[in-house]
Amino acid sequence: MAESSAGLPRNILVQAPNWLGDVIMTTPLLELLADAGARPHLGVRRAWASLFRDDPRVAGLVVHERRGAHGGLAGVWRHARLVREGGFDAVLLGPPSFRAALVALLTGVPRRIGHRGDGRDLLLTDRLPRRPRGQVPFSAEMTELAGPLGRDLAEADVPVPSLPGCAAIPPFDFPPGPPVIAVAPGTTYGAAKTWPVDRVAGLLARAARDHRVVLVGDTQARGFTAELEGLSTTAWGPPGDPGSRVVDLCGSTDLPGVVGVLKACRGFVGNDSGLMHLAGALGVPTVGIFGSSNPEWTAPGGPWTATVNARGYPCRPCYRRTCNQPRFCLRDVDPAEVFAILTDLMDRAGAAGRAS
């Protein structure tokens, strides 16, 4: 196996997980390898590839489709053929699935490093223990994948998630007016991770007194925002209207567009979601709201982040898509508390920026 001057395999592929937030929580692994002198390739879904095309830590991208060309049984062979073209010496498997390990095996890559489980142990050359969810942060689970490549990597501290490949994306050009806060009110995973609509309406009422609020999310969030608008007492309108205090961009922007919107924002509030991780990694002061999921496992990374969850619920984190309890824990998360935490983060980030 060819080695780099740093003693690492010369040609490494980091296969990123499927979900946006998990991909962003894998960026500390890229940082760790780059600090050790490597420039790995990144295997990533086409939906997230734009975040990494200009990433200085990455030598190149192996872009695949979760469905389409690389879906189904035939897609396994096509994906393996795509990876084989890279002639990789080692692949670090972020996805914990049997399928990801099978693709790696079919490529003939000499070292296939991943966590145990899902019946794939015999497909891996280096098997790492899979801990219970939340025993260590997800980012630490990802950096563990570098451990078999060298003792220094195994003992290194976990870097903070970051997205230097997004540096050239310009901030969204909002009209002059009050500072902007982004709110991501939906989640793809399910209702048990979603702050109730009346609580979000309470946050908007507080935030819109001194800020403009922009709602971000995919098309699935539109039903939620339509209900939210019905509860709102503030003026909604398009982004070019300086009189509107709430702007709904859910389903209206691509991923680079969302990056530009977040760069123009003073702060961010959202459920545990990919957009929460995106905001944190971009350095935006970020408050993540956690219902069924676990902030010990998937808290947002970045220089200015905090999490909020309901206290006194022994059932959480349950990791369910829908709540099966008499009272949903996120009903007890107070909009005033969330906004106070966000305000503190924004003030501290602003003070640090003025001091630098």
mmCIF file of C-alpha atoms in Angstrom:
data_model
loop_
_atom_site.group_PDB
_atom_site.id
_atom_site.type_symbol
_atom_site.label_atom_id
_atom_site.label_comp_id
_atom_site.label_asym_id
_atom_site.label_seq_id
_atom_site.Cartn_x
_atom_site.Cartn_y
_atom_site.Cartn_z
ATOM 1 C CA MET A 1 0.000 0.000 0.000
ATOM 2 C CA ALA A 2 1.383 3.401 -0.997
ATOM 3 C CA GLU A 3 2.013 5.808 1.868
ATOM 4 C CA SER A 4 2.264 9.578 2.080
ATOM 5 C CA SER A 5 5.224 11.406 3.575
ATOM 6 C CA ALA A 6 3.240 11.539 6.835
ATOM 7 C CA GLY A 7 3.043 7.727 6.961
ATOM 8 C CA LEU A 8 -0.645 7.677 6.065
ATOM 9 C CA PRO A 9 -2.040 5.743 3.118
ATOM 10 C CA ARG A 10 -1.525 7.984 0.109
ATOM 11 C CA ASN A 11 -5.024 7.717 -1.312
ATOM 12 C CA ILE A 12 -7.763 7.845 1.348
ATOM 13 C CA LEU A 13 -11.523 8.022 0.796
ATOM 14 C CA VAL A 14 -13.746 9.338 3.582
ATOM 15 C CA GLN A 15 -17.231 8.042 2.822
ATOM 16 C CA ALA A 16 -19.614 10.549 4.412
ATOM 17 C CA PRO A 17 -22.945 9.544 5.984
ATOM 18 C CA ASN A 18 -26.231 10.221 4.193
ATOM 19 C CA TRP A 19 -27.876 12.991 6.254
ATOM 20 C CA LEU A 20 -26.760 16.633 5.992
ATOM 21 C CA GLY A 21 -26.169 17.057 9.725
ATOM 22 C CA ASP A 22 -24.149 13.840 9.892
ATOM 23 C CA VAL A 23 -22.039 14.967 6.927
ATOM 24 C CA ILE A 24 -21.229 18.243 8.705
ATOM 25 C CA MET A 25 -20.371 16.348 11.899
ATOM 26 C CA THR A 26 -17.885 14.345 9.802
ATOM 27 C CA THR A 27 -15.867 17.455 8.877
ATOM 28 C CA PRO A 28 -13.675 17.146 12.019
ATOM 29 C CA LEU A 29 -12.381 13.904 10.476
ATOM 30 C CA LEU A 30 -11.354 15.851 7.366
ATOM 31 C CA GLU A 31 -9.645 18.421 9.598
ATOM 32 C CA LEU A 32 -7.796 15.718 11.514
ATOM 33 C CA LEU A 33 -6.489 14.086 8.329
ATOM 34 C CA ALA A 34 -5.518 17.445 6.825
ATOM 35 C CA ASP A 35 -3.588 18.388 9.982
ATOM 36 C CA ALA A 36 -1.721 15.073 9.651
ATOM 37 C CA GLY A 37 -0.643 15.949 6.105
ATOM 38 C CA ALA A 38 -3.291 14.057 4.126
ATOM 39 C CA ARG A 39 -5.780 15.400 1.577
ATOM 40 C CA PRO A 40 -8.453 12.715 1.402
ATOM 41 C CA HIS A 41 -11.148 12.336 -1.194
ATOM 42 C CA LEU A 42 -14.698 12.668 0.106
ATOM 43 C CA GLY A 43 -17.525 10.379 -0.918
ATOM 44 C CA VAL A 44 -20.703 12.405 -0.594
ATOM 45 C CA ARG A 45 -24.277 12.553 -1.859
ATOM 46 C CA ARG A 46 -24.868 14.918 -4.756
ATOM 47 C CA ALA A 47 -27.334 16.867 -2.562
ATOM 48 C CA TRP A 48 -24.482 17.998 -0.252
ATOM 49 C CA ALA A 49 -21.542 18.125 -2.679
ATOM 50 C CA SER A 50 -21.701 21.914 -3.163
ATOM 51 C CA LEU A 51 -20.477 22.413 0.416
ATOM 52 C CA PHE A 52 -17.168 20.723 -0.394
ATOM 53 C CA ARG A 53 -16.229 21.511 -4.003
ATOM 54 C CA ASP A 54 -13.840 24.253 -2.843
ATOM 55 C CA ASP A 55 -12.835 22.662 0.472
ATOM 56 C CA PRO A 56 -9.022 22.931 0.832
ATOM 57 C CA ARG A 57 -8.946 19.779 2.983
ATOM 58 C CA VAL A 58 -10.358 17.627 0.192
ATOM 59 C CA ALA A 59 -8.387 16.332 -2.811
ATOM 60 C CA GLY A 60 -11.546 15.507 -4.757
ATOM 61 C CA LEU A 61 -15.142 14.335 -4.513
ATOM 62 C CA VAL A 62 -16.725 10.979 -5.300
ATOM 63 C CA VAL A 63 -20.329 12.053 -5.782
ATOM 64 C CA HIS A 64 -23.105 9.501 -5.617
ATOM 65 C CA GLU A 65 -26.895 9.436 -5.565
ATOM 66 C CA ARG A 66 -28.815 7.927 -2.697
ATOM 67 C CA ARG A 67 -31.432 6.863 -5.205
ATOM 68 C CA GLY A 68 -31.336 7.005 -8.998
ATOM 69 C CA ALA A 69 -28.086 5.694 -10.474
ATOM 70 C CA HIS A 70 -26.844 4.277 -7.164
ATOM 71 C CA GLY A 71 -30.131 3.054 -5.724
ATOM 72 C CA GLY A 72 -31.184 -0.577 -5.535
ATOM 73 C CA LEU A 73 -29.037 -3.683 -5.975
ATOM 74 C CA ALA A 74 -27.696 -2.613 -9.371
ATOM 75 C CA GLY A 75 -26.737 0.708 -7.815
ATOM 76 C CA VAL A 76 -24.402 -1.080 -5.388
ATOM 77 C CA TRP A 77 -22.325 -2.309 -8.344
ATOM 78 C CA ARG A 78 -22.395 1.091 -10.032
ATOM 79 C CA HIS A 79 -21.334 2.822 -6.817
ATOM 80 C CA ALA A 80 -18.510 0.296 -6.322
ATOM 81 C CA ARG A 81 -17.325 0.867 -9.890
ATOM 82 C CA LEU A 82 -17.309 4.620 -9.296
ATOM 83 C CA VAL A 83 -15.208 4.261 -6.142
ATOM 84 C CA ARG A 84 -12.872 1.731 -7.807
ATOM 85 C CA GLU A 85 -11.871 4.366 -10.343
ATOM 86 C CA GLY A 86 -10.184 6.300 -7.516
ATOM 87 C CA GLY A 87 -7.702 3.505 -6.764
ATOM 88 C CA PHE A 88 -7.991 4.142 -3.034
ATOM 89 C CA ASP A 89 -5.680 2.536 -0.476
ATOM 90 C CA ALA A 90 -8.116 2.977 2.428
ATOM 91 C CA VAL A 91 -11.751 3.919 2.921
ATOM 92 C CA LEU A 92 -13.151 5.297 6.189
ATOM 93 C CA LEU A 93 -16.834 4.422 6.363
ATOM 94 C CA GLY A 94 -19.040 7.031 8.002
ATOM 95 C CA PRO A 95 -22.329 5.242 7.208
ATOM 96 C CA PRO A 96 -22.921 2.371 9.668
ATOM 97 C CA SER A 97 -24.766 0.287 7.080
ATOM 98 C CA PHE A 98 -24.090 -3.118 5.527
ATOM 99 C CA ARG A 99 -24.537 -1.532 2.105
ATOM 100 C CA ALA A 100 -21.694 0.960 2.604
ATOM 101 C CA ALA A 101 -19.332 -1.831 3.673
ATOM 102 C CA LEU A 102 -20.415 -4.004 0.729
ATOM 103 C CA VAL A 103 -19.656 -1.206 -1.734
ATOM 104 C CA ALA A 104 -16.199 -0.834 -0.177
ATOM 105 C CA LEU A 105 -15.545 -4.583 -0.375
ATOM 106 C CA LEU A 106 -16.557 -4.745 -4.034
ATOM 107 C CA THR A 107 -14.054 -2.012 -4.882
ATOM 108 C CA GLY A 108 -11.132 -4.098 -3.636
ATOM 109 C CA VAL A 109 -9.863 -1.278 -1.369
ATOM 110 C CA PRO A 110 -7.154 -2.895 0.836
ATOM 111 C CA ARG A 111 -8.263 -1.238 4.099
ATOM 112 C CA ARG A 112 -11.905 -0.800 4.970
ATOM 113 C CA ILE A 113 -12.338 0.903 8.339
ATOM 114 C CA GLY A 114 -15.701 1.213 10.044
ATOM 115 C CA HIS A 115 -17.774 0.582 13.138
ATOM 116 C CA ARG A 116 -19.092 -2.878 13.884
ATOM 117 C CA GLY A 117 -22.719 -3.864 13.445
ATOM 118 C CA ASP A 118 -25.432 -4.357 10.839
ATOM 119 C CA GLY A 119 -23.960 -7.752 9.961
ATOM 120 C CA ARG A 120 -20.979 -6.220 8.189
ATOM 121 C CA ASP A 121 -18.053 -7.147 10.445
ATOM 122 C CA LEU A 122 -16.554 -9.635 7.973
ATOM 123 C CA LEU A 123 -16.588 -6.999 5.230
ATOM 124 C CA LEU A 124 -14.262 -4.682 7.200
ATOM 125 C CA THR A 125 -10.513 -4.995 7.704
ATOM 126 C CA ASP A 126 -10.534 -2.689 10.758
ATOM 127 C CA ARG A 127 -13.557 -2.968 13.060
ATOM 128 C CA LEU A 128 -14.276 -0.354 15.704
ATOM 129 C CA PRO A 129 -16.725 -0.860 18.585
ATOM 130 C CA ARG A 130 -20.084 0.808 18.152
ATOM 131 C CA ARG A 131 -21.014 2.562 21.369
ATOM 132 C CA PRO A 132 -24.550 3.292 22.576
ATOM 133 C CA ARG A 133 -25.913 6.503 21.059
ATOM 134 C CA GLY A 134 -24.727 9.527 22.994
ATOM 135 C CA GLN A 135 -21.870 7.887 24.873
ATOM 136 C CA VAL A 136 -19.534 10.094 22.827
ATOM 137 C CA PRO A 137 -20.443 12.895 20.395
ATOM 138 C CA PHE A 138 -21.125 11.837 16.820
ATOM 139 C CA SER A 139 -18.134 13.892 15.613
ATOM 140 C CA ALA A 140 -15.905 11.856 17.928
ATOM 141 C CA GLU A 141 -17.322 8.638 16.464
ATOM 142 C CA MET A 142 -16.319 9.879 13.028
ATOM 143 C CA THR A 143 -12.782 10.907 14.016
ATOM 144 C CA GLU A 144 -12.323 7.453 15.589
ATOM 145 C CA LEU A 145 -12.262 6.118 12.029
ATOM 146 C CA ALA A 146 -8.796 7.629 11.566
ATOM 147 C CA GLY A 147 -7.428 5.844 14.645
ATOM 148 C CA PRO A 148 -6.280 2.650 12.866
ATOM 149 C CA LEU A 149 -4.150 4.792 10.530
ATOM 150 C CA GLY A 150 -1.814 5.928 13.311
ATOM 151 C CA ARG A 151 -1.440 6.445 17.036
ATOM 152 C CA ASP A 152 -1.289 10.237 16.729
ATOM 153 C CA LEU A 153 -4.640 10.236 14.959
ATOM 154 C CA ALA A 154 -6.152 7.894 17.547
ATOM 155 C CA GLU A 155 -5.144 10.229 20.401
ATOM 156 C CA ALA A 156 -5.866 13.588 18.734
ATOM 157 C CA ASP A 157 -8.478 16.002 20.058
ATOM 158 C CA VAL A 158 -11.687 16.286 18.042
ATOM 159 C CA PRO A 159 -11.743 19.510 15.977
ATOM 160 C CA VAL A 160 -14.841 21.686 15.665
ATOM 161 C CA PRO A 161 -17.062 21.148 12.582
ATOM 162 C CA SER A 162 -16.297 23.713 9.878
ATOM 163 C CA LEU A 163 -17.057 24.415 6.221
ATOM 164 C CA PRO A 164 -14.158 26.355 4.639
ATOM 165 C CA GLY A 165 -15.393 25.293 1.206
ATOM 166 C CA CYS A 166 -18.280 27.751 1.638
ATOM 167 C CA ALA A 167 -16.021 30.793 2.076
ATOM 168 C CA ALA A 168 -16.688 32.123 -1.426
ATOM 169 C CA ILE A 169 -20.504 31.982 -1.119
ATOM 170 C CA PRO A 170 -21.670 35.589 -0.580
ATOM 171 C CA PRO A 171 -24.195 36.537 2.121
ATOM 172 C CA PHE A 172 -27.785 37.042 0.977
ATOM 173 C CA ASP A 173 -28.514 40.673 0.185
ATOM 174 C CA PHE A 174 -31.349 41.621 2.527
ATOM 175 C CA PRO A 175 -32.565 45.230 2.289
ATOM 176 C CA PRO A 176 -31.347 47.681 4.944
ATOM 177 C CA GLY A 177 -33.167 47.364 8.234
ATOM 178 C CA PRO A 178 -33.019 45.456 11.509
ATOM 179 C CA PRO A 179 -30.595 42.533 11.912
ATOM 180 C CA VAL A 180 -31.821 39.167 10.646
ATOM 181 C CA ILE A 181 -32.378 35.951 12.607
ATOM 182 C CA ALA A 182 -32.959 32.607 10.881
ATOM 183 C CA VAL A 183 -35.456 30.075 12.210
ATOM 184 C CA ALA A 184 -35.700 26.528 10.844
ATOM 185 C CA PRO A 185 -39.094 25.301 12.065
ATOM 186 C CA GLY A 186 -39.251 21.828 10.536
ATOM 187 C CA THR A 187 -37.406 18.492 10.591
ATOM 188 C CA THR A 188 -37.359 15.679 8.075
ATOM 189 C CA TYR A 189 -37.033 13.019 10.774
ATOM 190 C CA GLY A 190 -40.428 13.436 12.442
ATOM 191 C CA ALA A 191 -42.744 15.324 14.790
ATOM 192 C CA ALA A 192 -40.961 14.180 17.951
ATOM 193 C CA LYS A 193 -38.013 16.408 17.003
ATOM 194 C CA THR A 194 -40.187 19.396 16.103
ATOM 195 C CA TRP A 195 -40.877 22.328 18.435
ATOM 196 C CA PRO A 196 -44.686 22.898 18.388
ATOM 197 C CA VAL A 197 -46.007 25.610 16.103
ATOM 198 C CA ASP A 198 -47.455 27.800 18.880
ATOM 199 C CA ARG A 199 -44.067 27.827 20.616
ATOM 200 C CA VAL A 200 -42.351 28.885 17.394
ATOM 201 C CA ALA A 201 -44.989 31.613 17.003
ATOM 202 C CA GLY A 202 -44.052 32.846 20.491
ATOM 203 C CA LEU A 203 -40.396 33.012 19.479
ATOM 204 C CA LEU A 204 -41.245 34.954 16.315
ATOM 205 C CA ALA A 205 -43.296 37.475 18.332
ATOM 206 C CA ARG A 206 -40.285 38.190 20.570
ATOM 207 C CA ALA A 207 -37.637 38.147 17.864
ATOM 208 C CA ALA A 208 -39.567 40.380 15.444
ATOM 209 C CA ARG A 209 -39.617 43.282 17.922
ATOM 210 C CA ASP A 210 -35.990 44.134 17.122
ATOM 211 C CA HIS A 211 -35.077 41.733 14.315
ATOM 212 C CA ARG A 212 -36.247 40.487 10.971
ATOM 213 C CA VAL A 213 -36.907 36.736 10.945
ATOM 214 C CA VAL A 214 -36.244 34.530 7.907
ATOM 215 C CA LEU A 215 -37.671 31.002 7.879
ATOM 216 C CA VAL A 216 -35.490 28.378 6.205
ATOM 217 C CA GLY A 217 -36.198 24.753 5.358
ATOM 218 C CA ASP A 218 -37.229 22.415 2.573
ATOM 219 C CA THR A 219 -40.604 22.068 0.871
ATOM 220 C CA GLN A 220 -41.817 19.723 3.642
ATOM 221 C CA ALA A 221 -41.744 22.685 6.055
ATOM 222 C CA ARG A 222 -44.282 24.693 4.026
ATOM 223 C CA GLY A 223 -47.301 23.184 5.774
ATOM 224 C CA PHE A 224 -45.782 24.081 9.122
ATOM 225 C CA THR A 225 -45.018 27.662 8.054
ATOM 226 C CA ALA A 226 -48.516 28.120 6.629
ATOM 227 C CA GLU A 227 -49.947 27.215 10.037
ATOM 228 C CA LEU A 228 -47.347 29.438 11.678
ATOM 229 C CA GLU A 229 -48.376 32.420 9.572
ATOM 230 C CA GLY A 230 -51.962 31.917 10.698
ATOM 231 C CA LEU A 231 -50.860 32.252 14.334
ATOM 232 C CA SER A 232 -48.485 35.143 13.783
ATOM 233 C CA THR A 233 -49.274 38.753 14.679
ATOM 234 C CA THR A 234 -46.290 40.169 12.746
ATOM 235 C CA ALA A 235 -46.067 41.285 9.124
ATOM 236 C CA TRP A 236 -45.022 38.577 6.639
ATOM 237 C CA GLY A 237 -43.696 39.370 3.185
ATOM 238 C CA PRO A 238 -41.048 38.737 0.506
ATOM 239 C CA PRO A 239 -37.319 39.230 1.209
ATOM 240 C CA GLY A 240 -37.155 42.425 -0.855
ATOM 241 C CA ASP A 241 -39.876 44.154 1.168
ATOM 242 C CA PRO A 242 -38.191 46.161 3.961
ATOM 243 C CA GLY A 243 -41.520 46.373 5.822
ATOM 244 C CA SER A 244 -41.911 42.615 6.324
ATOM 245 C CA ARG A 245 -40.700 41.286 9.683
ATOM 246 C CA VAL A 246 -41.041 37.590 8.755
ATOM 247 C CA VAL A 247 -39.824 36.156 5.433
ATOM 248 C CA ASP A 248 -40.649 32.551 4.514
ATOM 249 C CA LEU A 249 -37.952 31.032 2.270
ATOM 250 C CA CYS A 250 -38.799 27.377 2.988
ATOM 251 C CA GLY A 251 -38.492 25.390 -0.230
ATOM 252 C CA SER A 252 -37.322 28.476 -2.144
ATOM 253 C CA THR A 253 -33.532 28.132 -1.975
ATOM 254 C CA ASP A 254 -30.933 25.548 -2.932
ATOM 255 C CA LEU A 255 -28.180 24.576 -0.507
ATOM 256 C CA PRO A 256 -25.680 27.310 -1.514
ATOM 257 C CA GLY A 257 -28.582 29.773 -1.262
ATOM 258 C CA VAL A 258 -29.301 28.668 2.305
ATOM 259 C CA VAL A 259 -25.610 29.097 3.133
ATOM 260 C CA GLY A 260 -25.833 32.678 1.829
ATOM 261 C CA VAL A 261 -28.951 33.359 3.898
ATOM 262 C CA LEU A 262 -27.335 32.006 7.070
ATOM 263 C CA LYS A 263 -24.202 34.074 6.469
ATOM 264 C CA ALA A 264 -26.395 37.188 6.459
ATOM 265 C CA CYS A 265 -28.004 36.287 9.787
ATOM 266 C CA ARG A 266 -27.039 37.403 13.269
ATOM 267 C CA GLY A 267 -28.368 34.204 14.835
ATOM 268 C CA PHE A 268 -30.189 30.922 14.230
ATOM 269 C CA VAL A 269 -32.793 28.833 16.083
ATOM 270 C CA GLY A 270 -33.864 25.412 14.906
ATOM 271 C CA ASN A 271 -34.737 21.868 15.813
ATOM 272 C CA ASP A 272 -32.023 19.220 15.787
ATOM 273 C CA SER A 273 -31.578 19.127 12.012
ATOM 274 C CA GLY A 274 -29.117 19.499 9.157
ATOM 275 C CA LEU A 275 -29.732 23.240 9.008
ATOM 276 C CA MET A 276 -28.888 23.550 12.707
ATOM 277 C CA HIS A 277 -25.527 21.896 12.041
ATOM 278 C CA LEU A 278 -25.009 24.019 8.921
ATOM 279 C CA ALA A 279 -25.548 27.257 10.856
ATOM 280 C CA GLY A 280 -23.233 26.232 13.682
ATOM 281 C CA ALA A 281 -20.445 25.155 11.334
ATOM 282 C CA LEU A 282 -20.698 28.483 9.483
ATOM 283 C CA GLY A 283 -20.039 30.317 12.762
ATOM 284 C CA VAL A 284 -23.577 31.667 13.172
ATOM 285 C CA PRO A 285 -24.710 31.881 16.844
ATOM 286 C CA THR A 286 -26.967 28.832 17.005
ATOM 287 C CA VAL A 287 -29.525 27.456 19.448
ATOM 288 C CA GLY A 288 -30.565 23.853 18.802
ATOM 289 C CA ILE A 289 -33.834 22.562 20.282
ATOM 290 C CA PHE A 290 -33.797 18.867 21.181
ATOM 291 C CA GLY A 291 -36.869 16.717 21.680
ATOM 292 C CA SER A 292 -36.525 12.986 21.024
ATOM 293 C CA SER A 293 -32.840 13.241 20.093
ATOM 294 C CA ASN A 294 -29.796 13.622 22.323
ATOM 295 C CA PRO A 295 -27.623 16.770 22.542
ATOM 296 C CA GLU A 296 -24.873 14.644 24.092
ATOM 297 C CA TRP A 297 -24.660 12.905 20.702
ATOM 298 C CA THR A 298 -25.597 15.452 18.045
ATOM 299 C CA ALA A 299 -25.247 18.950 19.509
ATOM 300 C CA PRO A 300 -24.355 21.605 16.922
ATOM 301 C CA GLY A 301 -20.659 22.380 16.570
ATOM 302 C CA GLY A 302 -19.062 25.743 15.974
ATOM 303 C CA PRO A 303 -17.776 28.644 18.054
ATOM 304 C CA TRP A 304 -21.171 29.948 19.247
ATOM 305 C CA THR A 305 -23.688 27.183 19.930
ATOM 306 C CA ALA A 306 -26.065 26.067 22.670
ATOM 307 C CA THR A 307 -28.804 23.475 23.094
ATOM 308 C CA VAL A 308 -32.181 23.513 24.847
ATOM 309 C CA ASN A 309 -34.281 20.532 25.845
ATOM 310 C CA ALA A 310 -37.169 19.904 28.186
ATOM 311 C CA ARG A 311 -36.182 18.948 31.721
ATOM 312 C CA GLY A 312 -37.844 16.371 33.923
ATOM 313 C CA TYR A 313 -38.773 13.856 31.212
ATOM 314 C CA PRO A 314 -37.178 10.465 31.987
ATOM 315 C CA CYS A 315 -38.395 9.153 28.619
ATOM 316 C CA ARG A 316 -35.988 11.336 26.652
ATOM 317 C CA PRO A 317 -33.956 10.920 24.610
ATOM 318 C CA CYS A 318 -36.277 8.340 23.057
ATOM 319 C CA TYR A 319 -35.121 8.731 19.416
ATOM 320 C CA ARG A 320 -38.731 8.245 18.276
ATOM 321 C CA ARG A 321 -40.199 9.901 15.200
ATOM 322 C CA THR A 322 -43.496 10.554 16.992
ATOM 323 C CA CYS A 323 -44.154 11.041 20.698
ATOM 324 C CA ASN A 324 -46.068 8.273 22.506
ATOM 325 C CA GLN A 325 -46.338 10.041 25.882
ATOM 326 C CA PRO A 326 -49.336 11.859 27.437
ATOM 327 C CA ARG A 327 -47.445 15.164 27.175
ATOM 328 C CA PHE A 328 -44.892 16.026 24.504
ATOM 329 C CA CYS A 329 -41.672 17.239 26.119
ATOM 330 C CA LEU A 330 -41.062 20.091 23.654
ATOM 331 C CA ARG A 331 -44.275 21.786 24.769
ATOM 332 C CA ASP A 332 -42.326 22.746 27.893
ATOM 333 C CA VAL A 333 -39.540 24.541 26.022
ATOM 334 C CA ASP A 334 -40.247 28.240 26.641
ATOM 335 C CA PRO A 335 -39.805 30.701 23.711
ATOM 336 C CA ALA A 336 -38.583 33.365 26.155
ATOM 337 C CA GLU A 337 -35.822 31.055 27.406
ATOM 338 C CA VAL A 338 -34.763 30.169 23.860
ATOM 339 C CA PHE A 339 -34.613 33.804 22.801
ATOM 340 C CA ALA A 340 -32.649 34.770 25.925
ATOM 341 C CA ILE A 341 -30.046 32.095 25.186
ATOM 342 C CA LEU A 342 -29.820 33.205 21.558
ATOM 343 C CA THR A 343 -29.465 36.857 22.580
ATOM 344 C CA ASP A 344 -26.601 35.984 24.919
ATOM 345 C CA LEU A 345 -24.817 34.033 22.166
ATOM 346 C CA MET A 346 -25.279 36.863 19.660
ATOM 347 C CA ASP A 347 -24.014 39.461 22.135
ATOM 348 C CA ARG A 348 -20.941 37.403 22.986
ATOM 349 C CA ALA A 349 -20.194 36.668 19.335
ATOM 350 C CA GLY A 350 -20.578 40.357 18.496
ATOM 351 C CA ALA A 351 -18.253 41.389 21.323
ATOM 352 C CA ALA A 352 -15.647 38.882 20.187
ATOM 353 C CA GLY A 353 -15.887 40.172 16.633
ATOM 354 C CA ARG A 354 -15.405 43.771 17.737
ATOM 355 C CA ALA A 355 -12.396 42.782 19.867
ATOM 356 C CA SER A 356 -10.647 40.900 17.059
#
